[in-house]
Coordinates of N, CA, C and O and ligand atoms in Angstrom, one line a residue:
M1 N -76.2 -33.2 -100.9 CA -75.2 -32.1 -99.7 C -76.2 -33.0 -98.4 O -77.5 -32.9 -98.0
A2 N -75.4 -33.3 -97.5 CA -76.1 -34.2 -95.8 C -75.9 -33.0 -94.9 O -74.7 -32.1 -95.0
I3 N -76.5 -33.2 -94.0 CA -75.5 -32.9 -93.0 C -74.9 -33.6 -92.2 O -75.5 -35.4 -91.6
V4 N -73.8 -33.6 -91.3 CA -73.5 -33.7 -90.8 C -72.6 -33.4 -89.2 O -72.7 -31.8 -89.5
K5 N -71.8 -34.4 -88.8 CA -72.0 -34.2 -87.2 C -70.0 -33.5 -87.1 O -69.2 -34.3 -87.7
C6 N -70.2 -32.5 -86.7 CA -68.2 -32.0 -86.7 C -67.8 -33.0 -85.7 O -68.6 -33.3 -84.6
G7 N -66.9 -33.1 -86.7 CA -65.7 -33.9 -85.4 C -65.0 -33.4 -84.0 O -65.0 -34.0 -83.1
A8 N -65.2 -32.2 -84.0 CA -64.3 -31.7 -83.0 C -65.7 -30.9 -81.8 O -65.0 -31.1 -81.1
C9 N -65.9 -30.4 -82.5 CA -67.4 -30.1 -81.5 C -68.9 -30.5 -81.1 O -69.7 -30.4 -80.5
G10 N -68.7 -31.3 -81.8 CA -70.2 -32.3 -82.3 C -71.6 -31.2 -83.0 O -72.3 -32.3 -82.3
K11 N -71.4 -30.8 -83.2 CA -72.0 -29.5 -84.1 C -72.6 -30.5 -85.1 O -71.3 -30.7 -85.7
Q12 N -74.0 -29.5 -85.4 CA -74.2 -30.3 -86.8 C -73.5 -29.5 -87.9 O -73.2 -28.3 -88.0
K13 N -73.3 -29.4 -89.4 CA -72.9 -28.8 -90.2 C -72.7 -29.7 -91.9 O -73.0 -30.9 -91.7
S14 N -72.6 -28.8 -93.0 CA -72.7 -29.3 -93.9 C -71.0 -30.1 -94.7 O -71.1 -30.0 -94.3
S15 N -71.9 -31.6 -95.0 CA -70.8 -32.7 -95.6 C -70.4 -31.3 -96.5 O -69.6 -31.8 -96.9
K16 N -70.6 -30.2 -96.5 CA -70.2 -30.2 -98.0 C -69.2 -28.3 -98.4 O -68.6 -28.5 -98.5
A17 N -69.0 -28.0 -96.6 CA -68.7 -26.8 -96.5 C -67.0 -28.0 -95.8 O -67.6 -28.9 -94.5
P18 N -65.5 -27.2 -96.4 CA -64.7 -28.3 -95.9 C -64.6 -28.1 -94.0 O -64.4 -28.5 -93.6
A19 N -65.2 -26.4 -93.7 CA -64.7 -26.3 -92.4 C -66.1 -26.2 -91.5 O -67.2 -25.4 -92.2
C20 N -66.0 -26.1 -90.1 CA -66.7 -26.4 -89.6 C -67.3 -24.8 -89.4 O -66.7 -24.3 -89.0
P21 N -68.9 -24.0 -89.7 CA -68.8 -23.2 -89.2 C -69.2 -22.8 -87.8 O -69.1 -21.1 -87.1
H22 N -69.4 -23.3 -87.4 CA -69.4 -23.5 -85.0 C -68.0 -23.0 -84.5 O -67.1 -22.1 -83.9
C23 N -66.9 -24.3 -85.2 CA -65.5 -24.0 -84.9 C -64.2 -24.0 -85.3 O -63.6 -23.7 -85.2
G24 N -64.4 -23.6 -87.1 CA -63.7 -23.6 -87.9 C -63.0 -24.9 -88.4 O -62.0 -24.8 -89.0
F25 N -63.2 -25.9 -87.3 CA -62.7 -27.2 -87.6 C -62.9 -27.4 -89.1 O -63.6 -27.8 -89.3
N26 N -61.6 -28.4 -89.7 CA -61.4 -29.1 -90.4 C -60.9 -30.5 -91.0 O -59.9 -30.4 -90.2
P27 N -61.9 -31.2 -90.9 CA -61.2 -32.4 -91.1 C -60.3 -33.1 -92.5 O -60.1 -33.8 -91.5
E28 N -60.1 -32.1 -93.2 CA -59.6 -32.8 -94.2 C -58.1 -32.1 -93.8 O -57.2 -32.3 -95.0
G29 N -58.6 -31.4 -92.9 CA -56.9 -30.8 -92.6 C -56.1 -32.2 -91.6 O -55.1 -32.0 -91.1
G30 N -56.6 -33.0 -91.2 CA -56.1 -33.8 -90.9 C -55.3 -34.1 -89.0 O -56.6 -32.7 -88.2
L31 N -54.7 -34.5 -88.6 CA -54.5 -34.9 -87.4 C -53.5 -33.6 -86.7 O -54.6 -32.6 -86.2
E32 N -53.1 -32.8 -87.8 CA -52.3 -31.2 -87.3 C -53.1 -30.8 -86.9 O -53.7 -30.0 -85.9
Q33 N -54.7 -30.3 -87.1 CA -55.5 -30.0 -88.2 C -56.2 -29.7 -86.2 O -56.4 -28.8 -85.8
L34 N -56.4 -31.1 -85.8 CA -57.3 -31.3 -85.0 C -56.1 -30.6 -83.4 O -57.4 -30.2 -82.8
E35 N -55.6 -31.4 -83.6 CA -54.2 -31.1 -82.4 C -54.1 -29.1 -82.6 O -54.7 -28.8 -81.2
K36 N -54.8 -28.4 -83.4 CA -54.3 -27.2 -83.0 C -55.9 -26.3 -82.8 O -55.6 -25.7 -82.2
H37 N -56.5 -27.3 -83.3 CA -57.8 -26.4 -83.1 C -58.2 -27.2 -81.3 O -58.1 -26.4 -80.8
Q38 N -57.4 -28.1 -80.9 CA -57.9 -28.8 -79.7 C -57.2 -27.9 -78.8 O -57.1 -27.5 -77.5
A39 N -55.7 -26.9 -78.9 CA -54.3 -25.5 -78.4 C -55.5 -25.1 -78.0 O -55.5 -24.9 -77.5
K40 N -56.4 -24.7 -79.8 CA -57.1 -23.1 -78.8 C -58.6 -23.3 -78.2 O -58.2 -22.4 -77.6
K41 N -58.9 -24.7 -78.1 CA -59.7 -24.7 -76.8 C -59.7 -24.8 -75.7 O -59.8 -23.8 -75.5
R42 N -58.1 -25.2 -75.6 CA -57.3 -24.9 -74.3 C -57.4 -23.7 -73.9 O -57.4 -23.0 -73.6
R43 N -56.5 -22.7 -74.8 CA -56.5 -21.2 -75.0 C -57.3 -20.5 -74.1 O -57.7 -20.1 -73.8
D44 N -58.5 -20.8 -74.9 CA -59.8 -20.4 -75.2 C -60.8 -20.1 -73.6 O -60.5 -19.5 -72.7
S45 N -60.1 -21.9 -73.2 CA -60.6 -22.0 -71.9 C -59.6 -21.3 -70.8 O -60.8 -20.7 -69.9
L46 N -58.7 -21.6 -71.1 CA -57.5 -20.5 -70.6 C -58.3 -19.1 -70.2 O -57.9 -18.5 -69.0
H47 N -58.5 -18.6 -70.8 CA -58.5 -16.9 -71.0 C -60.1 -16.7 -70.8 O -60.0 -15.9 -69.9
R48 N -61.1 -18.2 -70.3 CA -61.9 -18.0 -70.2 C -62.5 -17.5 -68.6 O -62.7 -16.8 -67.3
Q49 N -61.5 -18.4 -67.8 CA -61.1 -18.8 -66.8 C -60.1 -17.7 -66.0 O -60.4 -17.6 -65.0
N50 N -59.3 -17.7 -66.7 CA -58.9 -16.1 -66.8 C -59.6 -14.7 -66.8 O -59.4 -13.9 -65.5
M51 N -60.4 -14.9 -67.7 CA -61.3 -13.6 -66.7 C -62.4 -13.1 -65.5 O -62.7 -12.5 -65.7
L52 N -63.2 -14.7 -66.1 CA -63.6 -15.4 -64.2 C -63.3 -15.1 -63.2 O -63.3 -14.1 -62.4
Q53 N -61.6 -14.6 -63.0 CA -60.8 -14.7 -61.6 C -60.6 -13.4 -61.7 O -61.3 -12.7 -60.9
M54 N -60.2 -12.7 -63.3 CA -60.3 -11.0 -63.1 C -61.6 -10.8 -62.4 O -61.7 -9.2 -61.4
F55 N -62.8 -10.4 -63.3 CA -64.4 -9.6 -63.1 C -64.6 -10.6 -61.3 O -65.4 -9.6 -61.0
A56 N -64.1 -11.6 -60.9 CA -64.3 -12.4 -59.4 C -63.6 -11.2 -58.2 O -64.0 -10.6 -57.3
V57 N -62.4 -10.7 -59.3 CA -61.7 -9.5 -58.3 C -62.4 -7.9 -58.8 O -62.4 -7.4 -57.3
V58 N -62.3 -8.2 -59.7 CA -63.8 -6.6 -59.6 C -64.8 -5.9 -58.8 O -65.3 -5.3 -57.9
I59 N -66.0 -7.7 -58.9 CA -66.5 -7.9 -58.4 C -66.0 -7.7 -56.1 O -66.7 -7.0 -56.0
L60 N -65.4 -8.3 -55.8 CA -64.3 -7.9 -54.6 C -64.2 -6.9 -53.8 O -64.5 -6.7 -53.1
L61 N -63.8 -6.2 -55.1 CA -63.5 -4.2 -54.6 C -64.4 -4.0 -54.2 O -64.8 -2.5 -54.1
V62 N -65.6 -4.2 -55.3 CA -67.0 -3.2 -55.0 C -67.2 -3.5 -54.1 O -68.0 -2.7 -53.2
G63 N -67.8 -4.8 -53.8 CA -68.2 -5.1 -52.7 C -67.9 -4.5 -51.5 O -68.1 -4.3 -50.4
G64 N -66.1 -5.0 -51.6 CA -65.1 -4.3 -50.3 C -65.4 -2.4 -50.4 O -65.4 -1.8 -49.1
Y65 N -65.7 -1.8 -50.9 CA -66.0 -0.7 -50.8 C -67.2 -0.5 -50.4 O -67.2 0.7 -49.9
M66 N -68.5 -1.6 -50.9 CA -70.0 -0.9 -50.9 C -69.7 -1.3 -48.7 O -70.9 -1.2 -48.6
W67 N -69.2 -2.1 -48.5 CA -68.9 -3.4 -46.7 C -68.4 -1.8 -46.1 O -69.2 -1.4 -45.4
W68 N -66.9 -1.4 -46.8 CA -66.7 -0.5 -46.3 C -66.7 1.3 -45.9 O -67.1 1.6 -44.9
H69 N -67.6 1.4 -47.0 CA -68.8 2.6 -46.7 C -70.1 2.6 -45.9 O -70.2 3.8 -44.8
G70 N -70.4 1.3 -46.0 CA -72.0 1.2 -44.9 C -71.3 0.7 -43.7 O -72.5 0.4 -43.2
S71 N -69.7 0.5 -43.2 CA -69.9 -0.8 -41.9 C -69.9 0.4 -40.5 O -70.4 -0.5 -39.9
G72 N -70.3 1.7 -41.1 CA -70.7 2.3 -39.2 C -72.2 1.4 -38.9 O -72.7 2.0 -37.9
D73 N -72.4 1.5 -39.6 CA -74.4 0.6 -39.6 C -74.8 -0.5 -40.7 O -75.1 -0.6 -42.0
P74 N -74.8 -1.8 -39.3 CA -75.1 -2.8 -39.8 C -76.3 -3.2 -41.1 O -76.6 -4.2 -41.1
Q75 N -76.9 -2.1 -40.7 CA -79.0 -1.8 -41.2 C -78.6 -1.6 -42.8 O -79.7 -1.4 -43.0
S76 N -77.4 -0.4 -43.1 CA -77.3 0.3 -44.2 C -77.6 -1.2 -45.8 O -77.0 -1.8 -45.1
W77 N -78.0 -0.6 -46.5 CA -78.4 -1.5 -47.5 C -76.8 -1.5 -48.4 O -76.9 -2.3 -48.9
Q78 N -75.7 -0.5 -48.1 CA -74.6 -0.6 -48.5 C -74.0 -2.0 -47.9 O -73.3 -2.9 -48.6
F79 N -73.9 -1.8 -46.4 CA -73.7 -3.4 -45.5 C -73.6 -4.4 -46.1 O -73.2 -4.9 -46.4
Q80 N -74.6 -4.7 -46.1 CA -76.0 -5.8 -46.6 C -75.6 -6.0 -47.5 O -75.2 -6.3 -48.4
L81 N -75.8 -5.2 -49.0 CA -74.9 -5.7 -49.8 C -73.7 -5.6 -50.8 O -73.3 -6.2 -51.3
G82 N -72.8 -5.2 -49.9 CA -71.5 -5.0 -49.7 C -70.8 -6.8 -48.9 O -70.6 -6.9 -50.2
R83 N -71.7 -7.2 -48.0 CA -71.4 -8.0 -47.7 C -72.0 -9.2 -48.5 O -71.0 -9.9 -48.8
F84 N -72.5 -9.4 -49.4 CA -73.0 -10.0 -49.6 C -72.3 -10.3 -51.3 O -72.0 -11.5 -51.8
T85 N -72.2 -9.0 -52.0 CA -71.0 -8.8 -53.3 C -69.7 -9.3 -52.9 O -69.1 -10.2 -53.4
L86 N -69.5 -9.3 -51.4 CA -68.2 -10.2 -50.8 C -68.1 -11.6 -50.9 O -67.3 -11.8 -52.3
V87 N -69.0 -12.3 -50.7 CA -69.5 -13.6 -50.1 C -69.6 -13.8 -51.5 O -68.6 -15.4 -52.3
A88 N -70.3 -13.6 -52.5 CA -70.1 -14.6 -53.9 C -69.2 -13.8 -54.7 O -68.8 -15.2 -56.0
A89 N -67.9 -13.1 -54.1 CA -66.7 -13.4 -55.5 C -66.2 -13.8 -54.8 O -65.2 -14.4 -55.4
I90 N -66.2 -14.2 -53.5 CA -65.3 -15.2 -53.5 C -64.8 -16.5 -53.8 O -64.7 -17.3 -54.2
L91 N -66.5 -16.5 -53.6 CA -67.7 -18.0 -53.9 C -66.7 -18.3 -55.7 O -66.5 -19.2 -56.3
L92 N -67.1 -16.8 -56.5 CA -66.9 -17.4 -57.6 C -65.2 -16.8 -58.0 O -64.6 -18.2 -58.9
Y93 N -64.4 -16.4 -56.9 CA -63.3 -16.5 -57.2 C -62.6 -18.4 -56.8 O -62.2 -18.6 -57.7
A94 N -63.4 -18.7 -55.9 CA -63.1 -19.6 -55.5 C -62.8 -21.1 -56.6 O -62.3 -21.9 -57.3
Y95 N -63.7 -20.8 -57.6 CA -64.5 -21.1 -58.2 C -64.1 -21.5 -59.9 O -63.3 -22.9 -60.3
A96 N -63.5 -20.4 -60.3 CA -62.4 -19.9 -61.3 C -61.1 -20.5 -60.8 O -60.8 -20.8 -62.2
R97 N -60.7 -20.4 -59.8 CA -59.5 -20.7 -59.6 C -59.6 -22.4 -59.7 O -58.5 -23.2 -60.1
G98 N -60.5 -23.1 -58.6 CA -60.5 -24.7 -58.5 C -60.4 -24.9 -60.1 O -59.8 -25.9 -60.6
L99 N -60.8 -24.6 -61.1 CA -61.4 -24.5 -62.6 C -60.3 -25.0 -63.4 O -60.1 -25.5 -64.2
S100 N -58.9 -23.3 -62.7 CA -58.1 -24.1 -63.7 C -57.1 -24.7 -63.1 O -56.4 -25.2 -63.5
L101 N -57.4 -24.6 -61.6 CA -56.3 -26.1 -61.5 C -56.3 -27.0 -61.6 O -55.9 -27.9 -62.2
W102 N -57.6 -27.6 -61.7 CA -58.5 -29.2 -61.7 C -57.7 -28.5 -63.3 O -57.0 -30.0 -63.9
Q103 N -57.7 -27.8 -64.4 CA -57.9 -28.6 -66.1 C -55.7 -28.2 -65.6 O -55.4 -29.1 -66.9
K104 N -55.5 -27.6 -65.0 CA -53.8 -27.6 -65.3 C -53.2 -29.0 -65.0 O -52.1 -29.4 -64.8
Y105 N -53.7 -29.3 -63.6 CA -53.5 -30.6 -63.2 C -53.5 -32.1 -63.1 O -53.0 -33.1 -63.7
F106 N -55.4 -32.1 -64.3 CA -55.4 -33.2 -63.9 C -55.9 -33.4 -65.7 O -55.8 -34.7 -66.8
N107 N -55.6 -32.4 -66.4 CA -55.7 -32.3 -68.1 C -55.3 -32.1 -68.8 O -55.3 -31.4 -69.5
K108 N -54.1 -32.6 -68.0 CA -53.1 -31.7 -68.5 C -53.5 -31.9 -70.8 O -53.3 -30.5 -71.3
D109 N -52.3 -32.8 -71.3 CA -52.2 -33.0 -72.5 C -53.1 -34.2 -72.8 O -52.7 -34.2 -73.2
K110 N -54.7 -33.5 -72.9 CA -55.5 -34.4 -73.9 C -55.2 -34.3 -75.0 O -55.5 -33.1 -75.8
Ligands
ZN1 ZN1 -67.5 -27.6 -85.2

């Protein structure tokens, strides 16, 4: 038994194991298997980006709520925290959005 590198994810696996325990890639499945694997990876990464965007929107709502309720007093912690949360959420959203746009246009069918 030897330790070899997985052809899909690059992690180490046993040469005896047919499929990689980390990503499930099976080199004996050939090209079709590899393509399936890459399609799955693309889907997973899209899913992650969607989750990130949803997360950003939730933070945005929470921040907006706190900011709104503390807006009478700029010194209140609700106002400060709300403003900070809003900025963080906008940055996070822009990051997630940029990432998915980047993938859409520059990484189409690799
Ligand atoms: Zn792997």
